[in-house]
Coordinates of C-alpha atoms in Angstrom, one line a residue:
M26 CA -223.9 -101.2 69.4
S27 CA -224.7 -98.1 71.4
E28 CA -223.4 -97.2 75.1
G29 CA -225.3 -99.6 77.2
S30 CA -228.0 -101.2 74.7
V31 CA -228.5 -104.7 75.5
R32 CA -225.5 -107.6 75.3
V33 CA -226.3 -111.4 74.7
S34 CA -223.4 -114.1 75.3
I35 CA -223.5 -117.3 75.3
E36 CA -220.8 -119.3 77.2
P37 CA -219.2 -121.8 75.5
D38 CA -218.3 -119.8 72.9
G39 CA -218.4 -122.1 70.3
T40 CA -214.9 -122.4 68.9
A41 CA -214.0 -125.8 70.5
A42 CA -216.1 -129.0 71.5
V43 CA -216.7 -129.4 75.0
N44 CA -217.1 -131.4 77.7
P45 CA -221.3 -132.3 78.0
V46 CA -221.4 -131.9 81.4
T47 CA -219.4 -128.7 81.0
P48 CA -222.1 -126.1 82.2
I49 CA -223.6 -123.7 79.5
T50 CA -224.9 -120.2 80.3
V51 CA -227.1 -117.3 78.3
R52 CA -226.6 -113.9 79.8
A53 CA -227.8 -110.2 79.4
E54 CA -226.4 -107.5 79.7
H55 CA -228.3 -104.1 80.2
G56 CA -231.8 -106.3 79.8
K57 CA -233.5 -109.2 80.7
L58 CA -233.5 -112.1 78.8
T59 CA -237.1 -113.4 77.4
G60 CA -236.4 -116.8 75.7
V61 CA -234.0 -119.1 75.5
T62 CA -234.0 -122.9 73.2
M63 CA -231.1 -125.0 73.0
T64 CA -231.7 -127.9 70.5
N65 CA -230.2 -131.3 69.9
A66 CA -229.1 -129.9 66.0
G67 CA -229.3 -133.6 65.2
T68 CA -232.4 -134.9 66.8
G69 CA -234.5 -131.7 67.5
A70 CA -234.4 -132.7 70.9
R71 CA -235.1 -129.2 73.6
V72 CA -232.5 -129.2 76.8
D73 CA -234.1 -127.8 80.0
G74 CA -233.1 -125.0 81.3
A75 CA -233.1 -122.5 84.2
L76 CA -233.6 -118.7 84.1
A77 CA -232.5 -116.6 87.0
P78 CA -235.4 -114.6 88.8
D79 CA -233.9 -111.4 87.8
G80 CA -234.0 -112.7 84.3
T81 CA -230.0 -112.1 82.9
A82 CA -229.0 -115.9 83.1
W83 CA -230.0 -118.9 81.8
T84 CA -228.4 -122.3 82.0
A85 CA -228.9 -125.8 81.0
T86 CA -230.1 -128.1 83.8
E87 CA -229.7 -131.5 81.7
P88 CA -226.1 -132.6 81.2
L89 CA -225.3 -132.9 77.2
G90 CA -224.8 -135.7 74.5
Y91 CA -221.2 -137.0 73.6
A92 CA -220.3 -136.1 69.8
S93 CA -223.0 -133.4 69.5
R94 CA -224.5 -130.1 68.0
Y95 CA -226.6 -127.9 69.7
T96 CA -227.7 -124.8 68.3
V97 CA -229.0 -122.0 70.8
V98 CA -231.5 -119.1 70.4
A99 CA -231.3 -116.3 72.9
S100 CA -234.0 -113.7 72.7
A101 CA -233.7 -110.2 74.8
V102 CA -235.2 -107.0 75.5
G103 CA -233.0 -103.9 76.9
D104 CA -233.5 -101.3 79.5
R105 CA -234.6 -98.9 76.8
G106 CA -237.1 -101.9 75.0
K107 CA -235.1 -102.6 72.5
R108 CA -235.2 -106.3 71.7
I109 CA -232.5 -108.6 69.8
E110 CA -232.1 -112.7 68.9
Q111 CA -228.8 -114.2 69.7
H112 CA -227.8 -117.6 67.7
G113 CA -224.9 -119.7 68.6
E114 CA -223.8 -123.2 68.5
I115 CA -221.9 -125.5 70.6
S116 CA -220.3 -129.0 69.7
T117 CA -219.4 -132.1 72.5
L118 CA -216.2 -133.9 71.9
A119 CA -216.8 -136.9 71.1
P120 CA -214.9 -139.8 72.9
R121 CA -212.5 -143.1 71.5
A122 CA -214.9 -145.3 73.5
Q123 CA -217.3 -144.8 76.5
A124 CA -216.5 -147.0 80.0
E125 CA -219.8 -148.2 81.4
P126 CA -219.9 -148.2 85.1
N127 CA -220.6 -152.5 85.9
L128 CA -221.5 -153.7 89.7
I129 CA -220.7 -156.4 91.3
P130 CA -222.9 -158.1 92.4
A131 CA -225.8 -157.3 89.8
P132 CA -228.0 -155.0 92.2
E133 CA -230.9 -156.8 91.3
S134 CA -229.7 -159.8 91.8
V135 CA -229.7 -159.2 95.5
R136 CA -232.8 -156.7 96.1
E137 CA -234.6 -159.0 98.0
T138 CA -232.2 -161.5 99.8
G139 CA -229.8 -158.4 100.8
V140 CA -225.7 -159.3 101.1
G141 CA -223.4 -160.7 103.7
V142 CA -221.1 -159.2 106.3
G143 CA -218.4 -159.3 103.8
Q144 CA -219.6 -158.3 100.7
P145 CA -217.3 -155.9 99.1
I146 CA -219.1 -153.7 96.4
V147 CA -216.8 -154.0 93.0
F148 CA -217.1 -151.3 90.2
Q149 CA -216.3 -153.8 86.7
F150 CA -215.2 -150.8 83.9
S151 CA -216.0 -152.2 80.8
Q152 CA -212.8 -149.8 79.2
P153 CA -209.4 -150.0 80.9
V154 CA -209.0 -146.6 83.5
E155 CA -205.7 -144.5 82.7
D156 CA -206.1 -141.9 85.3
R157 CA -207.6 -144.0 88.1
A158 CA -207.3 -141.1 90.3
A159 CA -210.2 -138.9 88.3
V160 CA -212.7 -141.7 88.3
E161 CA -212.0 -142.4 91.9
R162 CA -213.2 -139.2 93.2
R163 CA -216.4 -139.6 91.3
L164 CA -216.8 -142.8 93.2
S165 CA -218.8 -143.1 96.3
V166 CA -220.1 -145.6 98.8
V167 CA -222.4 -144.0 101.7
S168 CA -223.4 -146.6 104.8
R169 CA -225.9 -146.2 107.0
P170 CA -225.3 -146.7 110.1
A171 CA -221.8 -145.4 109.3
Q172 CA -218.6 -147.5 108.6
Q173 CA -215.5 -146.5 107.5
G174 CA -214.1 -148.1 103.9
G175 CA -212.2 -147.8 101.2
W176 CA -211.3 -148.2 97.6
Y177 CA -208.8 -150.6 96.1
W178 CA -207.8 -151.2 92.4
I179 CA -207.2 -154.7 91.7
D180 CA -206.4 -153.9 88.4
D181 CA -207.4 -150.9 85.6
R182 CA -211.1 -152.4 85.5
N183 CA -211.9 -153.1 88.5
V184 CA -211.9 -151.6 91.3
H185 CA -213.4 -152.7 95.1
Y186 CA -215.4 -150.8 98.3
R187 CA -214.7 -152.6 101.1
P188 CA -215.5 -151.3 105.4
Q189 CA -212.3 -151.8 107.5
E190 CA -214.4 -154.3 109.5
Y191 CA -217.1 -156.2 108.3
W192 CA -220.0 -154.8 107.7
R193 CA -223.1 -154.5 110.2
P194 CA -226.1 -156.3 109.6
G195 CA -229.2 -154.1 108.6
T196 CA -226.8 -151.5 106.9
E197 CA -228.1 -149.7 104.3
L198 CA -225.4 -148.9 101.3
T199 CA -226.1 -146.7 99.0
V200 CA -223.1 -146.5 96.4
N201 CA -222.7 -143.5 93.6
A202 CA -220.8 -143.7 90.2
K203 CA -220.9 -139.7 89.1
I204 CA -218.4 -140.8 86.1
Y205 CA -220.5 -139.1 83.4
G206 CA -218.0 -137.3 81.2
V207 CA -215.1 -138.0 83.1
D208 CA -211.9 -138.1 81.5
F209 CA -210.7 -141.9 82.2
G210 CA -207.2 -141.2 79.9
N211 CA -206.3 -142.2 76.4
G212 CA -209.3 -140.9 74.7
V213 CA -212.1 -143.2 77.3
Y214 CA -214.8 -141.3 79.1
G215 CA -217.3 -142.5 81.8
A216 CA -220.6 -143.6 79.7
R217 CA -222.8 -143.0 82.8
D218 CA -223.9 -141.9 86.1
R219 CA -225.0 -144.6 88.1
T220 CA -226.7 -144.5 91.7
E221 CA -227.6 -148.1 93.2
R222 CA -228.5 -149.3 96.9
Y223 CA -227.6 -152.3 98.7
R224 CA -229.2 -153.9 101.9
V225 CA -226.4 -155.8 104.2
H226 CA -228.8 -159.2 106.2
D227 CA -227.9 -160.9 109.1
S228 CA -224.8 -162.3 109.7
W229 CA -223.7 -165.8 108.5
I230 CA -220.0 -166.6 109.3
A231 CA -218.6 -170.1 108.8
E232 CA -215.7 -171.1 110.4
A233 CA -213.7 -174.1 108.5
D234 CA -211.3 -175.6 110.2
G235 CA -208.6 -177.9 108.9
A236 CA -207.1 -179.3 112.3
T237 CA -210.4 -180.1 113.4
E238 CA -212.2 -181.2 110.3
R239 CA -215.0 -179.6 111.3
M240 CA -217.2 -176.5 110.0
R241 CA -218.9 -173.6 112.5
I242 CA -222.0 -171.6 111.3
V243 CA -221.9 -168.7 113.7
H244 CA -225.2 -167.1 113.0
N245 CA -225.2 -162.6 114.6
G246 CA -222.6 -164.2 116.9
E247 CA -223.6 -166.9 117.9
Q248 CA -222.6 -170.4 117.2
V249 CA -225.7 -172.6 115.5
K250 CA -224.6 -175.6 113.7
S251 CA -220.8 -177.4 113.3
M252 CA -220.4 -179.9 110.6
P253 CA -218.2 -182.6 109.7
I254 CA -216.1 -181.2 106.5
S255 CA -213.1 -182.3 104.3
M256 CA -211.2 -180.0 102.3
G257 CA -208.2 -179.9 100.1
K258 CA -205.9 -182.7 99.8
D259 CA -202.3 -181.9 100.1
A260 CA -201.5 -181.8 96.7
T261 CA -204.2 -179.0 96.2
P262 CA -205.1 -177.5 99.5
T263 CA -208.0 -175.5 100.3
H264 CA -206.5 -171.7 100.2
S265 CA -206.4 -170.0 103.7
G266 CA -207.8 -167.2 104.7
T267 CA -211.3 -165.4 104.8
H268 CA -213.6 -166.6 101.3
V269 CA -216.6 -164.9 100.4
I270 CA -219.5 -166.4 99.1
S271 CA -219.9 -165.0 95.1
A272 CA -222.2 -168.0 93.8
K273 CA -225.2 -170.5 93.9
Y274 CA -226.4 -173.2 92.5
E275 CA -228.4 -176.3 92.7
N276 CA -226.6 -178.4 90.4
Y277 CA -222.9 -177.3 89.1
T278 CA -220.5 -179.3 86.7
M279 CA -217.0 -178.9 88.3
D280 CA -214.7 -178.8 85.4
S281 CA -210.8 -178.7 86.4
C282 CA -210.3 -177.7 82.6
T283 CA -211.5 -174.4 83.9
Y284 CA -208.3 -174.0 85.5
G285 CA -206.2 -175.2 83.0
V286 CA -205.7 -179.3 84.0
C287 CA -207.8 -180.4 81.1
Q288 CA -209.1 -184.1 79.5
G289 CA -205.5 -186.2 79.7
D290 CA -203.7 -184.1 82.1
P291 CA -203.5 -185.8 86.1
G292 CA -205.7 -184.7 88.3
Y293 CA -208.2 -184.3 85.8
Y294 CA -211.4 -184.1 86.9
R295 CA -215.3 -183.3 85.7
A296 CA -218.5 -183.9 88.1
R297 CA -221.6 -182.9 88.6
E298 CA -222.3 -181.5 92.1
H299 CA -225.1 -180.5 93.8
W300 CA -226.3 -177.3 97.3
S301 CA -222.6 -175.9 95.4
Q302 CA -221.5 -172.6 96.5
R303 CA -218.4 -170.4 95.1
I304 CA -215.6 -169.2 97.4
S305 CA -213.2 -168.0 95.0
T306 CA -212.3 -168.1 91.5
D307 CA -210.1 -171.1 90.6
G308 CA -212.6 -173.9 91.3
E309 CA -213.1 -173.6 95.9
F310 CA -216.4 -174.3 96.4
V311 CA -218.7 -175.3 99.6
H312 CA -221.0 -178.5 98.0
E313 CA -222.3 -181.7 98.8
N314 CA -220.0 -184.6 97.6
P315 CA -221.1 -187.4 98.2
N316 CA -218.0 -189.8 97.7
S317 CA -216.0 -188.1 100.1
V318 CA -219.0 -188.6 103.3
G319 CA -216.6 -191.5 105.0
Q320 CA -213.7 -189.1 105.5
Q321 CA -215.7 -185.9 106.1
G322 CA -214.6 -184.7 109.7
D323 CA -211.6 -187.0 109.3
T324 CA -208.7 -186.3 106.5
N325 CA -209.1 -183.7 104.3
V326 CA -209.1 -185.3 99.8
S327 CA -210.9 -183.1 97.7
H328 CA -209.5 -180.3 95.1
G329 CA -209.5 -177.9 96.7
C330 CA -213.3 -177.3 97.6
I331 CA -215.3 -177.8 101.2
N332 CA -217.3 -181.0 101.0
L333 CA -220.2 -181.7 103.3
D334 CA -223.5 -184.3 102.9
A335 CA -226.1 -184.0 101.6
A336 CA -228.4 -182.8 104.9
N337 CA -225.7 -180.4 106.1
A338 CA -224.7 -179.1 102.0
T339 CA -228.4 -178.6 101.8
W340 CA -228.7 -176.5 105.1
F341 CA -225.4 -175.1 104.3
F342 CA -227.1 -173.8 100.7
D343 CA -230.5 -173.0 102.3
H344 CA -229.1 -170.4 104.8
L345 CA -226.6 -169.0 103.4
G346 CA -225.1 -167.0 100.5
L347 CA -224.0 -164.0 98.4
G348 CA -222.1 -161.9 100.9
D349 CA -222.0 -164.6 103.4
V350 CA -218.2 -165.1 104.8
V351 CA -216.3 -168.8 104.9
E352 CA -213.3 -168.1 107.3
V353 CA -210.4 -171.1 106.3
V354 CA -208.2 -172.0 109.2
N355 CA -205.1 -174.8 109.1
S356 CA -205.7 -175.7 105.8
G357 CA -202.1 -176.2 104.3
G358 CA -202.6 -173.8 101.9
P359 CA -201.4 -170.2 100.9
E360 CA -203.1 -167.3 101.5
L361 CA -206.2 -166.1 99.0
P362 CA -204.7 -163.6 96.7
V363 CA -206.4 -160.0 96.7
W364 CA -207.0 -160.5 93.2
D365 CA -209.2 -163.5 93.7
L366 CA -213.2 -162.3 92.9
Y367 CA -213.4 -161.4 96.7
G368 CA -209.6 -162.3 97.5
D369 CA -210.5 -158.6 99.8
W370 CA -210.1 -159.7 102.6
S371 CA -206.6 -161.2 102.8
L372 CA -205.1 -157.3 103.2
S373 CA -205.0 -155.7 106.7
W374 CA -206.6 -152.2 106.7
A375 CA -203.3 -150.1 106.1
E376 CA -202.6 -153.0 103.1
W377 CA -206.2 -152.3 101.3
Q378 CA -205.7 -148.3 102.0
A379 CA -202.3 -148.2 100.1
G380 CA -204.1 -150.0 97.2
S381 CA -206.8 -146.1 96.9
A382 CA -205.3 -144.1 93.7
L383 CA -205.7 -141.2 96.2
R384 CA -203.0 -142.1 98.2

């Protein structure tokens, strides 16, 4: 090729498989590009791209797929009018597995109702995360109005985000996981990017006190109701500390076998309960229990749940829901563990921050 002749280069050069988010660029030297076509060799689908205003470069504007091969055909004309066509191939890496960024709560389940002020945002990945720092760098929660928050890794699949204090009522949250193409380690890569939005509704906080056997309901900072309760008896005390409602059921079968106490074991039970709202994963609910009405307001007799009579249970079910807070004091039970789904508030802010992979 003579001095000053048009040259076309394709980057990367196709000698090794590339990450699908690697920028793909075609450049012309001593001339301009007149056309670039990038095509998935398996599906025939074209890859979108943009030509620079001066015609000297073309860049793909969409990510590629995993484990795919692409052909590139670039046409150019030189400064002296000579036309050439350059061909190239690019292959992308094939992950051993792909990790889906599953969100809790499921955004569609709270689209209309919003979430309560205690609601953590949880990414539950479908594959283990070996390089937590690489993944956490690509996660974000933007709150409006702005509130300080942070990530905490419960284990190698679950990472939670909570604010330093409860969310302010009316907060809008934008949650992002820009993990497509991110190397999770051990051959696992992010399956896709994800953006979701949540809305925080009014503040509802239930304050359950084992000393008074009553539960105060506080709405936006003001008490609106007080009701007699019965919490866990001495053998099965209710966890103390801040609980967050994670699910609600008009009818729910409570079975102690779900936490290892099965039929034939001392303390086994199986009962159909009404107006039940889960506050921990090990079987604690706020629900109606007609069998303990005589003890409500006086004695703790439950297996760990907070028992109410029919009228109060119905009212509680109608007014509180996902993300709302149940603060338990004087129960005689241990602190709710941080790993117990939404035990996030059991940690101080300093302890929470230490759970970030970026610390």
